[in-house]
CSV table of C-alpha atoms in Angstrom, one decimal:
chain,number,residue,atom,x,y,z
A,1,MET,CA,0.0,-0.1,0.1
A,2,LEU,CA,1.2,3.5,-0.9
A,3,ASN,CA,0.4,6.5,1.3
A,4,ILE,CA,0.3,10.0,-0.3
A,5,VAL,CA,0.9,12.9,1.6
A,6,ASN,CA,-0.1,16.1,0.2
A,7,GLU,CA,-1.8,19.7,1.5
A,8,TYR,CA,-5.4,17.9,1.1
A,9,GLY,CA,-4.4,14.9,3.4
A,10,THR,CA,-3.6,11.5,3.4
A,11,ILE,CA,-4.5,9.6,0.3
A,12,SER,CA,-3.9,5.5,0.6
A,13,MET,CA,-3.8,3.6,-2.6
A,14,GLU,CA,-3.2,-0.2,-3.3
A,15,LYS,CA,-0.8,-1.6,-6.3
A,16,GLU,CA,-4.0,-2.8,-7.8
A,17,VAL,CA,-5.6,1.0,-8.4
A,18,ILE,CA,-2.4,1.6,-10.6
A,19,SER,CA,-2.8,-1.5,-12.3
A,20,LYS,CA,-6.2,-1.0,-13.3
A,21,ILE,CA,-5.4,2.5,-14.4
A,22,ALA,CA,-2.6,1.2,-16.5
A,23,SER,CA,-4.5,-1.5,-17.9
A,24,GLN,CA,-7.7,0.8,-19.3
A,25,ALA,CA,-5.3,3.5,-20.6
A,26,ALA,CA,-3.0,0.3,-22.4
A,27,LEU,CA,-6.4,-1.2,-23.9
A,28,GLU,CA,-7.3,2.0,-25.7
A,29,CYS,CA,-4.3,2.0,-28.1
A,30,TYR,CA,-4.6,0.5,-31.6
A,31,GLY,CA,-2.8,-2.9,-32.6
A,32,LEU,CA,-3.5,-4.2,-28.8
A,33,VAL,CA,-5.2,-7.6,-28.7
A,34,GLY,CA,-5.0,-8.1,-25.0
A,35,MET,CA,-3.0,-8.6,-22.2
A,36,ALA,CA,-0.8,-11.7,-21.4
A,37,SER,CA,0.2,-13.2,-18.5
A,38,LYS,CA,2.2,-16.0,-17.4
A,39,ASN,CA,0.6,-18.5,-15.0
A,40,LYS,CA,2.6,-20.5,-12.5
A,41,TYR,CA,3.3,-23.2,-15.1
A,42,GLY,CA,4.9,-20.8,-17.6
A,43,ILE,CA,2.3,-20.7,-20.2
A,44,VAL,CA,1.5,-17.9,-21.6
A,45,GLU,CA,-3.0,-16.8,-21.9
A,46,LEU,CA,-4.9,-14.5,-23.6
A,47,LEU,CA,-6.9,-12.8,-21.1
A,48,SER,CA,-10.2,-10.9,-21.8
A,49,ARG,CA,-10.5,-7.3,-21.4
A,50,SER,CA,-12.1,-7.3,-18.1
A,51,ASN,CA,-9.1,-8.8,-16.8
A,52,GLY,CA,-6.5,-6.6,-18.0
A,53,SER,CA,-4.8,-5.7,-15.3
A,54,LYS,CA,-3.4,-9.6,-14.7
A,55,GLY,CA,-0.7,-8.7,-17.5
A,56,ILE,CA,0.4,-5.6,-15.5
A,57,GLU,CA,3.4,-5.4,-12.6
A,58,VAL,CA,3.7,-2.4,-10.5
A,59,ASP,CA,6.3,-1.5,-8.3
A,60,ILE,CA,6.1,1.2,-5.9
A,61,GLU,CA,9.1,2.5,-4.2
A,62,ASN,CA,9.8,6.1,-2.7
A,63,GLU,CA,6.3,7.4,-4.8
A,64,VAL,CA,8.1,6.4,-7.9
A,65,ILE,CA,6.4,3.9,-10.0
A,66,GLU,CA,7.7,1.3,-12.3
A,67,ILE,CA,5.3,-0.6,-14.5
A,68,GLU,CA,5.5,-4.1,-16.8
A,69,ILE,CA,3.0,-4.6,-19.3
A,70,SER,CA,2.8,-7.9,-21.0
A,71,VAL,CA,1.0,-7.8,-24.4
A,72,ILE,CA,-0.5,-9.7,-27.5
A,73,VAL,CA,-0.4,-7.2,-30.6
A,74,GLN,CA,-2.1,-7.8,-33.9
A,75,TYR,CA,-0.1,-9.3,-36.6
A,76,GLY,CA,0.6,-6.4,-39.2
A,77,THR,CA,1.2,-3.5,-36.8
A,78,LYS,CA,5.0,-2.5,-36.0
A,79,VAL,CA,5.4,-3.6,-32.5
A,80,SER,CA,7.6,-0.2,-32.0
A,81,VAL,CA,4.7,2.0,-32.9
A,82,VAL,CA,2.4,0.1,-30.3
A,83,ALA,CA,4.6,-0.3,-27.3
A,84,ASP,CA,5.7,3.7,-27.7
A,85,ASN,CA,1.7,4.2,-27.9
A,86,ILE,CA,1.1,2.1,-24.5
A,87,ILE,CA,4.0,3.7,-23.0
A,88,GLU,CA,2.7,7.5,-24.1
A,89,ARG,CA,-0.6,6.8,-22.8
A,90,VAL,CA,0.0,4.6,-19.7
A,91,LYS,CA,2.7,6.9,-18.4
A,92,TYR,CA,-0.1,10.2,-19.2
A,93,TYR,CA,-2.9,8.4,-17.5
A,94,VAL,CA,-1.1,7.1,-14.2
A,95,GLU,CA,0.8,10.4,-13.7
A,96,ASN,CA,-2.5,12.7,-13.8
A,97,GLN,CA,-4.9,10.2,-12.1
A,98,THR,CA,-2.3,9.7,-9.0
A,99,GLY,CA,-0.1,12.7,-9.1
A,100,LEU,CA,3.1,10.6,-9.0
A,101,LYS,CA,5.8,10.1,-11.0
A,102,VAL,CA,6.1,7.2,-13.5
A,103,SER,CA,9.7,6.3,-13.8
A,104,LYS,CA,9.9,3.1,-16.0
A,105,ILE,CA,7.5,1.1,-18.1
A,106,GLY,CA,8.6,-2.0,-20.0
A,107,ILE,CA,6.3,-3.7,-22.6
A,108,ASN,CA,6.8,-7.3,-22.9
A,109,VAL,CA,5.2,-8.5,-26.4
A,110,GLN,CA,4.2,-12.5,-25.5
A,111,GLY,CA,2.6,-12.8,-28.9
A,112,VAL,CA,1.1,-11.8,-32.1
A,113,ARG,CA,-2.3,-12.3,-33.0
A,114,VAL,CA,-3.6,-13.1,-36.8
A,115,GLN,CA,-6.7,-12.0,-37.4
A,116,LYS,CA,-9.1,-14.1,-39.9
């Protein structure tokens, strides 16, 4: 849990809140099919959009946020463009909604989905 103290008082925030904000921002990006997660057996599974925060790991130290996002992208889109869009959008949303600095966002592409 993260406690933020400002002129308005103290705010307590769980990592899951930041994860939800990041997943909502990422899922709006063009070329992203869904979030990916490794279960305990190491098998990558495609998750529904309602479980998007499962592919996001958040680390908070000294009110600085580091985010790792595992995604599956659409075939035919440039992975670098999709990753740049996700990074920009997630950084903007998390910083504006929490007031905290995002120092690092890592994108792990777990797969590419071919549309029929």
